CSV table of C-alpha atoms in Angstrom, one decimal:
chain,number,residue,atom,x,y,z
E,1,UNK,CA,91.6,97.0,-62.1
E,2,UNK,CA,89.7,100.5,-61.6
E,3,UNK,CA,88.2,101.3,-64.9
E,4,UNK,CA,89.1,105.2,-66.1
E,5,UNK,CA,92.0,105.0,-63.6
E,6,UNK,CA,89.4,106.0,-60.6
E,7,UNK,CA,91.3,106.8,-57.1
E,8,UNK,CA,94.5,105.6,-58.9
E,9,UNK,CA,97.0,107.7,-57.9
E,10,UNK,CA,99.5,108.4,-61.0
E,11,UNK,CA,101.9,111.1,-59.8
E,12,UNK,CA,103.2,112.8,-57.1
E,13,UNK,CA,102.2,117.3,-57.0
E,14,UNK,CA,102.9,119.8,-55.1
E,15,UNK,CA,100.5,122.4,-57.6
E,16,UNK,CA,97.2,121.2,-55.8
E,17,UNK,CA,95.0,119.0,-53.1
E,18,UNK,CA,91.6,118.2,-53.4
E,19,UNK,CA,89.7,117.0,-50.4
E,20,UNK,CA,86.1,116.0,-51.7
E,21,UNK,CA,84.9,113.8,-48.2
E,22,UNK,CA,86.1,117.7,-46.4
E,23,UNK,CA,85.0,120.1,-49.2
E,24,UNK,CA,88.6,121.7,-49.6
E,25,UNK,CA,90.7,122.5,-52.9
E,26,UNK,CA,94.2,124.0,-52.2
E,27,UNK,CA,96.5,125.8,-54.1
E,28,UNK,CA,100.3,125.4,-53.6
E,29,UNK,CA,99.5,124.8,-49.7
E,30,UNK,CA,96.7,127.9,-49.9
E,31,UNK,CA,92.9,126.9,-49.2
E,32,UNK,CA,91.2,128.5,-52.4
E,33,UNK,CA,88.9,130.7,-50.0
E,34,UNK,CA,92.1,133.1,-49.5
E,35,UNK,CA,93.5,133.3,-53.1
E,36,UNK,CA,89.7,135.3,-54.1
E,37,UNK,CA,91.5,138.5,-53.0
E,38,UNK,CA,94.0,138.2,-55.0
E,39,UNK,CA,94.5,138.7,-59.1
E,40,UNK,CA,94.5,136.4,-62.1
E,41,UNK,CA,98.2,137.5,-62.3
E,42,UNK,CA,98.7,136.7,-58.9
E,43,UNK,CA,97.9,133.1,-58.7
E,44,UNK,CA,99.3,132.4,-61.7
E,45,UNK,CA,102.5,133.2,-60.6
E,46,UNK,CA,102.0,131.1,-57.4
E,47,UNK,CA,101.0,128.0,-59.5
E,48,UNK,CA,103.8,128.2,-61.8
E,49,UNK,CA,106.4,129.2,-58.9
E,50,UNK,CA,104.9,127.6,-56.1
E,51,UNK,CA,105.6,130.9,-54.1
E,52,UNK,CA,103.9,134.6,-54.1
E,53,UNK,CA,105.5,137.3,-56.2
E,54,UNK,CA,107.6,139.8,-54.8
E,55,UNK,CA,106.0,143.7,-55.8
E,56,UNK,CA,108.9,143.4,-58.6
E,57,UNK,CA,108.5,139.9,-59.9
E,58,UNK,CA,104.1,140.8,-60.2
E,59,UNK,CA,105.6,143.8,-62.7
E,60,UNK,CA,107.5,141.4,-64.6
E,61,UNK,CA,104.7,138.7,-64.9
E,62,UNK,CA,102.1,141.6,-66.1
E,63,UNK,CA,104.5,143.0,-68.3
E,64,UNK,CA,105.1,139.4,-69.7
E,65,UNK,CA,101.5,138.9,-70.0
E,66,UNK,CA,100.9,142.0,-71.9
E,67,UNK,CA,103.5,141.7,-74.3
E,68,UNK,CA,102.4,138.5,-75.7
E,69,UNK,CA,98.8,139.0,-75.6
E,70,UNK,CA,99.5,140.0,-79.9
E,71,UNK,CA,99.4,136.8,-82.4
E,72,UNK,CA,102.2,136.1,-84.7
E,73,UNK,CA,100.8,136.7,-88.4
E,74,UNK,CA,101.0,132.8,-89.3
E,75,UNK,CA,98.5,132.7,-86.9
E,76,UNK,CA,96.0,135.5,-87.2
E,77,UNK,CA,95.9,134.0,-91.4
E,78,UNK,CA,95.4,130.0,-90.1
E,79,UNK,CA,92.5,132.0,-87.8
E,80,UNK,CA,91.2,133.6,-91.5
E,81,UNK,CA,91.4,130.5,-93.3
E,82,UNK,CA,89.9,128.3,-90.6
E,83,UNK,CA,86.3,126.8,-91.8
E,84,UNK,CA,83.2,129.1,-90.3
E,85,UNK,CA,81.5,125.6,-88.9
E,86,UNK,CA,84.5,125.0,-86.9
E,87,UNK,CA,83.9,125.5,-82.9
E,88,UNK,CA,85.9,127.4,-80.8
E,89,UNK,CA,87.7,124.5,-79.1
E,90,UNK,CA,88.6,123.2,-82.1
E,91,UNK,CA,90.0,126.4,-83.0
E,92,UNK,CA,91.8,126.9,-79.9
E,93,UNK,CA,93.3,123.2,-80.7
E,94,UNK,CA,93.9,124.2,-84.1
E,95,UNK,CA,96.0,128.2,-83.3
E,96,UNK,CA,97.9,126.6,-80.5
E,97,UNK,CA,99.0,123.7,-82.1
E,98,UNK,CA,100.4,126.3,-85.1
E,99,UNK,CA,102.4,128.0,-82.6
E,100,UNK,CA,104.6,125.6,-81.9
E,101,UNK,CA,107.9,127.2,-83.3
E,102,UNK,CA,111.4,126.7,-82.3
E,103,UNK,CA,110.7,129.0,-79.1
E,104,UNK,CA,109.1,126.0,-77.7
E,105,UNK,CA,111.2,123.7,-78.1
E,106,UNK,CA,111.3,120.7,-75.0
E,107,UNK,CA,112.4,121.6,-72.0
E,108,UNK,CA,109.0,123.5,-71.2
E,109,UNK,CA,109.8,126.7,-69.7
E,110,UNK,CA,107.3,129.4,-67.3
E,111,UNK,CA,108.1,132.1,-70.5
E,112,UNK,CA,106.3,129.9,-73.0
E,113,UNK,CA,103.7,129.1,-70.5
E,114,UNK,CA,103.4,132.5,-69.7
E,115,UNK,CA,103.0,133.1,-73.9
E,116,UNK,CA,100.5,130.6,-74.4
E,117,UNK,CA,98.0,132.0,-71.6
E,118,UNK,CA,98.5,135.4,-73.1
E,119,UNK,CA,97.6,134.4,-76.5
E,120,UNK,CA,94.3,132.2,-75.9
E,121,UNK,CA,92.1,135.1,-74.8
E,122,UNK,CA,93.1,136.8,-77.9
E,123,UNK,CA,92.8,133.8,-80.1
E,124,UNK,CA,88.8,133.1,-78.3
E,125,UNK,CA,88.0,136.7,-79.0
E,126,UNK,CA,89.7,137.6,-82.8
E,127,UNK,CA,87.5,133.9,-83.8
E,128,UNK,CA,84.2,135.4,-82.0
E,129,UNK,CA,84.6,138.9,-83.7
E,130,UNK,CA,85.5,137.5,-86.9
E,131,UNK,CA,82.7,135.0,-87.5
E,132,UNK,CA,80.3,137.5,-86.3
E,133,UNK,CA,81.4,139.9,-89.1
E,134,UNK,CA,82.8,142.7,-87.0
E,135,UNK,CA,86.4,143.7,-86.6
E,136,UNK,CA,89.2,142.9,-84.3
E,137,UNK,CA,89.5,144.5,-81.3
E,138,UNK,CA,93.3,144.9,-80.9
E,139,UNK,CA,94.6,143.9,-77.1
E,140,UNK,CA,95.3,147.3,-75.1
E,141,UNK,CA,98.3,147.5,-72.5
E,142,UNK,CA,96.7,149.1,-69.8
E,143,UNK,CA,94.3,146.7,-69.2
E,144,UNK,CA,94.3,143.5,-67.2
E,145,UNK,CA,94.3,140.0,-68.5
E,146,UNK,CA,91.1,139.4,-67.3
E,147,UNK,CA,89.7,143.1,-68.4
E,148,UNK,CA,91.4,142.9,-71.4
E,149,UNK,CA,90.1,139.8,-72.7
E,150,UNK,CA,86.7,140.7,-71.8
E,151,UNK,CA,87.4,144.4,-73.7
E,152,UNK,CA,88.6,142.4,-76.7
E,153,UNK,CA,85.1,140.5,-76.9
E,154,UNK,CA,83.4,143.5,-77.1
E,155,UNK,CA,85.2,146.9,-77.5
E,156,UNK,CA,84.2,147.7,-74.1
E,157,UNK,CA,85.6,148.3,-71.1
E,158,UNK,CA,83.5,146.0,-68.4
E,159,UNK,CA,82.4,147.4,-65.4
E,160,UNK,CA,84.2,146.9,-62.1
E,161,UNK,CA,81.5,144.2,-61.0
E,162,UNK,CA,81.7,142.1,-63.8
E,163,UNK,CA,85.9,141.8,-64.5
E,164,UNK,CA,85.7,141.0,-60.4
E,165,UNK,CA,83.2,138.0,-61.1
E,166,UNK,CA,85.3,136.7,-64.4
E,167,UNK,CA,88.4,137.0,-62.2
E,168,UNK,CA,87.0,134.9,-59.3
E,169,UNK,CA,86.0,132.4,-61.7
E,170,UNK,CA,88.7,132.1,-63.6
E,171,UNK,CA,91.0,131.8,-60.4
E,172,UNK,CA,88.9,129.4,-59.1
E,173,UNK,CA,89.2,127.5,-61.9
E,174,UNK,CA,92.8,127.9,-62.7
E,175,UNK,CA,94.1,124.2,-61.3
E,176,UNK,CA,92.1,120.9,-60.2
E,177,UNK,CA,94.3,117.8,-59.5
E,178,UNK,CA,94.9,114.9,-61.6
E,179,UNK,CA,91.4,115.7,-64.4
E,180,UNK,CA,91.2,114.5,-67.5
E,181,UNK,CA,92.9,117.4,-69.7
E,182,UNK,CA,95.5,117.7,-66.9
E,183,UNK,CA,96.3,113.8,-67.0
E,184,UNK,CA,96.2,114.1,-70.4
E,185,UNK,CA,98.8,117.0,-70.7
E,186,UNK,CA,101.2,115.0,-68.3
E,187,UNK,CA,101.2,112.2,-70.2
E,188,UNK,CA,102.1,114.0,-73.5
E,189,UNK,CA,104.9,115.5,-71.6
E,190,UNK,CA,106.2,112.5,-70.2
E,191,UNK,CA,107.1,111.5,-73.3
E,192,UNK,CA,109.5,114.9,-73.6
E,193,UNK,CA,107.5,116.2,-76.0
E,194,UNK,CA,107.4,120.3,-76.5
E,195,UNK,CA,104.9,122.3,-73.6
E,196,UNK,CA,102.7,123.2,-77.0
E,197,UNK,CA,102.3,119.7,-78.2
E,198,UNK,CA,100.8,119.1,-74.0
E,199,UNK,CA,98.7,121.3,-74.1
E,200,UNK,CA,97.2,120.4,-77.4
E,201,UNK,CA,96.5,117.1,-75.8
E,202,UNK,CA,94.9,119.1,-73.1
E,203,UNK,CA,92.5,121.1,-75.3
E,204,UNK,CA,91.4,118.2,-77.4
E,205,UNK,CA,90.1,116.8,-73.9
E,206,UNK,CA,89.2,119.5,-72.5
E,207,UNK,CA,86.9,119.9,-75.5
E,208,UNK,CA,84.7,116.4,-74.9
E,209,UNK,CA,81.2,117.2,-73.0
E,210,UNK,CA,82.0,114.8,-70.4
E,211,UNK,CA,84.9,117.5,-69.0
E,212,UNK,CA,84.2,120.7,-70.4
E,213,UNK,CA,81.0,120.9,-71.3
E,214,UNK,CA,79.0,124.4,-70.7
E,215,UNK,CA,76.7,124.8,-67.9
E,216,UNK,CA,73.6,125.5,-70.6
E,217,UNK,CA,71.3,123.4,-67.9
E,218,UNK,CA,71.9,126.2,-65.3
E,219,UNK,CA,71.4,129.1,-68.0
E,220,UNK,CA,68.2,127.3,-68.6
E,221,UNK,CA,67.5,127.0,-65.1
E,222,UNK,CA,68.2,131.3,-64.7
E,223,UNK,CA,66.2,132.0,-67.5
E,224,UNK,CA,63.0,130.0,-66.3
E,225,UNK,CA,63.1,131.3,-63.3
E,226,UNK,CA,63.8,135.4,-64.6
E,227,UNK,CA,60.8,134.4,-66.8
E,228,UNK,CA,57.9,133.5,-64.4
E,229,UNK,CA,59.4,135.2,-61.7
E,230,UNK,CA,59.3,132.7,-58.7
E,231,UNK,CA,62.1,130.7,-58.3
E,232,UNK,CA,60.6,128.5,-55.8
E,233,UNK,CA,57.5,127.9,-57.9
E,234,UNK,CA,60.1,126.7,-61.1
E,235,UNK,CA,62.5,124.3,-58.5
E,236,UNK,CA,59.3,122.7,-56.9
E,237,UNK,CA,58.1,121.8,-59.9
E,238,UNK,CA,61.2,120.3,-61.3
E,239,UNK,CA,61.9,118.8,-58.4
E,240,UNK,CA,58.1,117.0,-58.3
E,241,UNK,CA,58.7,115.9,-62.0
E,242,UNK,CA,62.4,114.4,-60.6
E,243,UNK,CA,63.8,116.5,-62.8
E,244,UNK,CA,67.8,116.9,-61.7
E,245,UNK,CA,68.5,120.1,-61.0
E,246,UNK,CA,71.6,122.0,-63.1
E,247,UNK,CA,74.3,123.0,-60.9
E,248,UNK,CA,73.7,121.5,-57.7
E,249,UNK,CA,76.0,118.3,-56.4
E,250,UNK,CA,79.3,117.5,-57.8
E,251,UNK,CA,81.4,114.3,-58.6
E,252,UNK,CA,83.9,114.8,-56.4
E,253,UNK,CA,82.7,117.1,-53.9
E,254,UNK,CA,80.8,115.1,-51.1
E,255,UNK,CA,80.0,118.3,-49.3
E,256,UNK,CA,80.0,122.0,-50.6
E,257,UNK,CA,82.3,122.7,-53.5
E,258,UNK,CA,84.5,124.8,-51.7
E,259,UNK,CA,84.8,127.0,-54.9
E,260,UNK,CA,81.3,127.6,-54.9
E,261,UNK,CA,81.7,129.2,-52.0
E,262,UNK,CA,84.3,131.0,-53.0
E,263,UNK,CA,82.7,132.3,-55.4
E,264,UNK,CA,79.9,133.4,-53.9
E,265,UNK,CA,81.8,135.2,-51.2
E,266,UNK,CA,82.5,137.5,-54.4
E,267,UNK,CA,79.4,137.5,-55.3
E,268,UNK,CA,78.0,138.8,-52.5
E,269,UNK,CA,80.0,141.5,-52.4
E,270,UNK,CA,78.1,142.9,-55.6
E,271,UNK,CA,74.9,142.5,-54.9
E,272,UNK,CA,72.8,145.1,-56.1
E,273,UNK,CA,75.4,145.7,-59.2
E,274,UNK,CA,74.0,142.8,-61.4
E,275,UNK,CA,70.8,141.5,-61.8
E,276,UNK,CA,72.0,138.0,-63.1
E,277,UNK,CA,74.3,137.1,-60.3
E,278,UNK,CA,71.8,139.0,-57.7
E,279,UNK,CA,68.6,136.5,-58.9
E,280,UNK,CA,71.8,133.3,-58.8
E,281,UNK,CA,72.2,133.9,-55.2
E,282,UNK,CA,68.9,134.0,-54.7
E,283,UNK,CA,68.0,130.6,-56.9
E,284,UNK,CA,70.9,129.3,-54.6
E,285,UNK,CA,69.3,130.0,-51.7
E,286,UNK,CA,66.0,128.2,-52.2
E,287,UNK,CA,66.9,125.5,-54.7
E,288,UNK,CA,69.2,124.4,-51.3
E,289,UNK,CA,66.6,124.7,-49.0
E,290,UNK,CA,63.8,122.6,-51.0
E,291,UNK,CA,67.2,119.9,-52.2
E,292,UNK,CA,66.7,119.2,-48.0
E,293,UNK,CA,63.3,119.0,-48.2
E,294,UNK,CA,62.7,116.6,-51.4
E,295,UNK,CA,66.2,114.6,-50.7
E,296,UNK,CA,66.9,114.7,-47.4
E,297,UNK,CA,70.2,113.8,-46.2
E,298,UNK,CA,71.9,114.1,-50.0
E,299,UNK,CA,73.7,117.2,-49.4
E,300,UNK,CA,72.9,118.6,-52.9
E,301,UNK,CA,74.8,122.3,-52.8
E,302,UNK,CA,75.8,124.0,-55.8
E,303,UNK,CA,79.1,123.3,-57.7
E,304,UNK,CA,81.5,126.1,-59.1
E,305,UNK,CA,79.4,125.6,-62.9
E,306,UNK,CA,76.0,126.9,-61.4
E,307,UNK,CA,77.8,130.4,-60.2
E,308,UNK,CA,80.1,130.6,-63.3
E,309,UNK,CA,76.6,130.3,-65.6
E,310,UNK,CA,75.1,133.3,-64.0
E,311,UNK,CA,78.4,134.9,-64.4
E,312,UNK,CA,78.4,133.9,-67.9
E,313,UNK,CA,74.9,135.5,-68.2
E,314,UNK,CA,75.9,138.2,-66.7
E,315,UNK,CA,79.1,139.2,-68.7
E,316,UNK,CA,76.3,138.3,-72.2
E,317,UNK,CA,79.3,135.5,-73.0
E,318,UNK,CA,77.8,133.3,-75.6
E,319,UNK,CA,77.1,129.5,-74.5
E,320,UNK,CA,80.0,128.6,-77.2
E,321,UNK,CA,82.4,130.5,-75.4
E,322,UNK,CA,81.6,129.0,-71.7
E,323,UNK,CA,84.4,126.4,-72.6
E,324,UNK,CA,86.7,128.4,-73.9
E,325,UNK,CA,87.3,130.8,-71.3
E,326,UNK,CA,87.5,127.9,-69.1
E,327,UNK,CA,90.0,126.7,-71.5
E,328,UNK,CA,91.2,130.0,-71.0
E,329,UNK,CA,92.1,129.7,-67.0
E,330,UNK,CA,92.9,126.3,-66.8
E,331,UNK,CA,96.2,126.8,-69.3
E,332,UNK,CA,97.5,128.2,-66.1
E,333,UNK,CA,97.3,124.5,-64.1
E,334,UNK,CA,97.9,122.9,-67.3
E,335,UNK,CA,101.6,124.3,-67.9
E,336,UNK,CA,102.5,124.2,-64.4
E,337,UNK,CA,101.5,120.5,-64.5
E,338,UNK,CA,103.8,120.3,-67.9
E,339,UNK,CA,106.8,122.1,-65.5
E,340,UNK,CA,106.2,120.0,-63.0
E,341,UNK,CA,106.2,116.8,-64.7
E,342,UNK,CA,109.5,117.8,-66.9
E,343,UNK,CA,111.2,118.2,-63.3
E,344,UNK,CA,111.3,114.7,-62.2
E,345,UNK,CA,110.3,112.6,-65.4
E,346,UNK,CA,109.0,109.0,-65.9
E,347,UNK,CA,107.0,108.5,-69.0
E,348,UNK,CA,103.4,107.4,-68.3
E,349,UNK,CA,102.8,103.3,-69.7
E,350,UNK,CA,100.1,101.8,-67.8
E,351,UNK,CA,98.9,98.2,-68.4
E,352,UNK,CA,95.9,96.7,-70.3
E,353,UNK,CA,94.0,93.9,-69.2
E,354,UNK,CA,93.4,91.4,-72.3
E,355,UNK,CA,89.7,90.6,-72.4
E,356,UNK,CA,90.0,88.7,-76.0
E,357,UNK,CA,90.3,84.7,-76.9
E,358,UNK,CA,92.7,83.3,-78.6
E,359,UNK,CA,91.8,82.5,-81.7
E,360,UNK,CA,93.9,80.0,-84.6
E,361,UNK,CA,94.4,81.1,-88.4
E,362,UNK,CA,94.6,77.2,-88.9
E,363,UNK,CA,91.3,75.9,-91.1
C-alpha cells in the first residue's frame, strides 16, 4: 500500500512527462525550455491537440478565445449575489459550476474547454473589481488572453515586460502530470460526468493549501530583502536561525525545476524593465550560492513559485489572487486531461485497506 497513491501510476498520457531524478517537464513530446517562445494561445492548442497550430487554426483558437471571454447574465447576477467573505477559489468553484448548461453536456469537447478558459479570467477579475467597489472592466477584442485578463484587473494596458512575464508563467504552468486537481478531474470524468462537473472537482482541490497555496513566504522573502537592502545579509540570517527558505527546493524536482529555469530565461531578458523581477534574480543568485555553503550537497535551487511571486509583485496582483490565476492556466491541462481520459475510458475505483475490528451487536 503507498499512502496518497505515491509513485502509483493510475493512467496512461500522452499530455505530459515529468522527470524529477533529470529536472525535465515536457509538453506533448516538447521540453518546456522551447514552448517559452511561444504564446498562451499557442500551447494551449498543443495540449488540447497534441500538435502545433497551422497559421489558420491559431486564428480560430484566438478568435474562440475572444468570443467567450463575456459571461452569460446568470452568471455575472450568481457573481452579485455571492457573499463578500467568500474567496476567490470558492467563487471560481461556485461561477463554473453555474455554467454548466446543456452546451456541456458529456462527451467533453475542446469548444467547451476552450469556453471555460476564456471565461475564468473574466470571472477572477469582475469578483476583484466588484468587492473592491469599482466597476467592471468589460473584456476588449484586441487584446490577448493573457493581456486582456491582466487589462480587465485594472483598466490598464500592461506594459510589454510584464504580459511577457505572466505569459511565461502561465505557460509554464499550464500542465503537470498526474497532481492532485488533475487526478482529481480524471476521476470525476471517468465516471462520464459533463467536462464542467471535472473541473469543479479540479478547483475545489486546487483550492486546499497543500496544492495551491500562494507563494506569500517568497513575497515575504522579496520584501525583506527590498527593505534592508542586502539580500545576502537577510538569507544568512535565516539561514543561521534554520529558517527554510521560501522558494527554493521542490517535491518532485531532485535537481533544478526545469521551469524555474524557464522562467528565468524570460526573465532575464527584462532586466532593467522591472525592479521586482530585476532584485528576484538577484535574491536567486545568492540565496543559491549560500544554500551550498550552509547545506552542502542538498541541491536547494529555486522552484517555479519563487519566480512566479516576484512576478506576482511585479504585475501588484493581490496575494488572494496568486491562486487563481494559477487556476487560471492550469484549466488548460485540466480539460485536455478531461479529453483525454473520455477517449479511452475506465472509471477510477481503487481499493481500501480495512484497518477496523470486528466488532458484535450481541450483549
Amino acid at each position: 500500500m503507498q499512502k496518497g497513491l505515491k509513485g502509483i501510476i493510475a493512467a496512461e498520457t500522452a499530455i505530459s512527462h515529468i522527470d524529477g531524478d533529470e529536472g525535465r517537464l515536457i509538453y506533448r513530446g516538447y521540453e518546456i525550455n522551447e514552448l517559452n517562445k511561444y504564446s498562451f494561445e499557442e500551447v494551449a492548442y498543443l495540449l488540447w491537440y497534441g500538435r502545433f497550430a497551422t497559421d489558420e487554426e491559431l486564428n480560430h483558437t484566438k478568435e474562440e478565445l475572444r468570443k467567450n471571454r463575456d459571461l452569460d447574465q446568470h452568471l455575472i447576477e450568481i457573481l452579485n449575489s455571492l457573499p463578500t467573505n467568500m474567496d476567490m477559489m470558492s467563487v471560481l468553484r461556485t461561477v463554473i459550476s453555474a455554467s454548466g448548461t446543456s452546451d456541456f453536456n458529456w462527451k467533453p469537447t475542446i469548444s467547451q474547454a476552450m469556453k471555460l478558459t476564456s471565461i475564468i479570467p473574466t470571472i477572477i477579475a469582475y469578483r476583484k473589481r466588484n468587492t473592491e467597489g469599482l466597476p467592471f472592466i468589460p473584456p476588449r477584442q484586441d487584446l490577448s488572453h493573457v493581456e486582456n485578463y491582466l487589462y480587465m484587473l485594472n483598466g490598464i494596458v500592461p506594459n510589454p515586460a510584464q504580459v511577457k512575464a505572466l505569459e511565461s508563467y502561465m505557460i509554464l504552468t499550464l500542465e503537470h502530470g498526474m497532481n492532485a486537481s488533475t487526478f482529481s478531474a480524471r476521476v470525476t470524468a471517468s465516471t462520464e460526468s459533463d467536462l464542467v462537473s471535472a473541473i469543479t472537482s479540479a478547483i475545489g482541490t486546487m483550492k486546499g493549501p497543500l496544492h495551491g497555496g500562494a507563494p506569500s513566504g517568497v513575497i515575504d522573502l522579496l520584501n525583506e530583502v527590498a527593505l534592508v537592502g542586502d539580500a545576502e545579509r537577510v538569507i544568512r540570517k535565516k539561514l543561521d536561525q534554520k529558517e527554510k527558505l521560501m522558494g527554493f527546493g521542490h517535491r518532485v524536482y531532485k535537481t533544478h525545476d526545469p521551469r524555474s529555469i524557464a522562467l528565468k530565461e524570460t526573465l532575464l531578458e527584462l532586466v532593467g524593465q522591472d525592479e521586482w523581477l530585476d532584485l528576484a534574480i538577484e535574491v536567486e543568485e545568492i540565496a543559491v550560492k549560500l544554500l551550498e555553503e550552509y547545506k552542502p550537497g542538498r541541491s536547494l535551487y529555486t522552484n517555479v513559485e519563487f519566480y512566479a511571486a516576484a512576478i506576482m509583485k511585479s504585475i501588484h496582483l493581490d496575494p488572494s489572487l496568486f491562486t487563481p490565476t494559477f487556476t487560471a492556466s492550469r484549466i488548460v491541462g485540466w480539460t485536455a486531461h478531461v479529453l483525454e481520459q473520455s477517449e479511452d475510458n475506465t472509471i477510477f475505483r481503487p481499493q481500501s485497506s480495512y484497518v477496523g475490528k470486528l466488532k458484535s451487536s450481541h450483549v
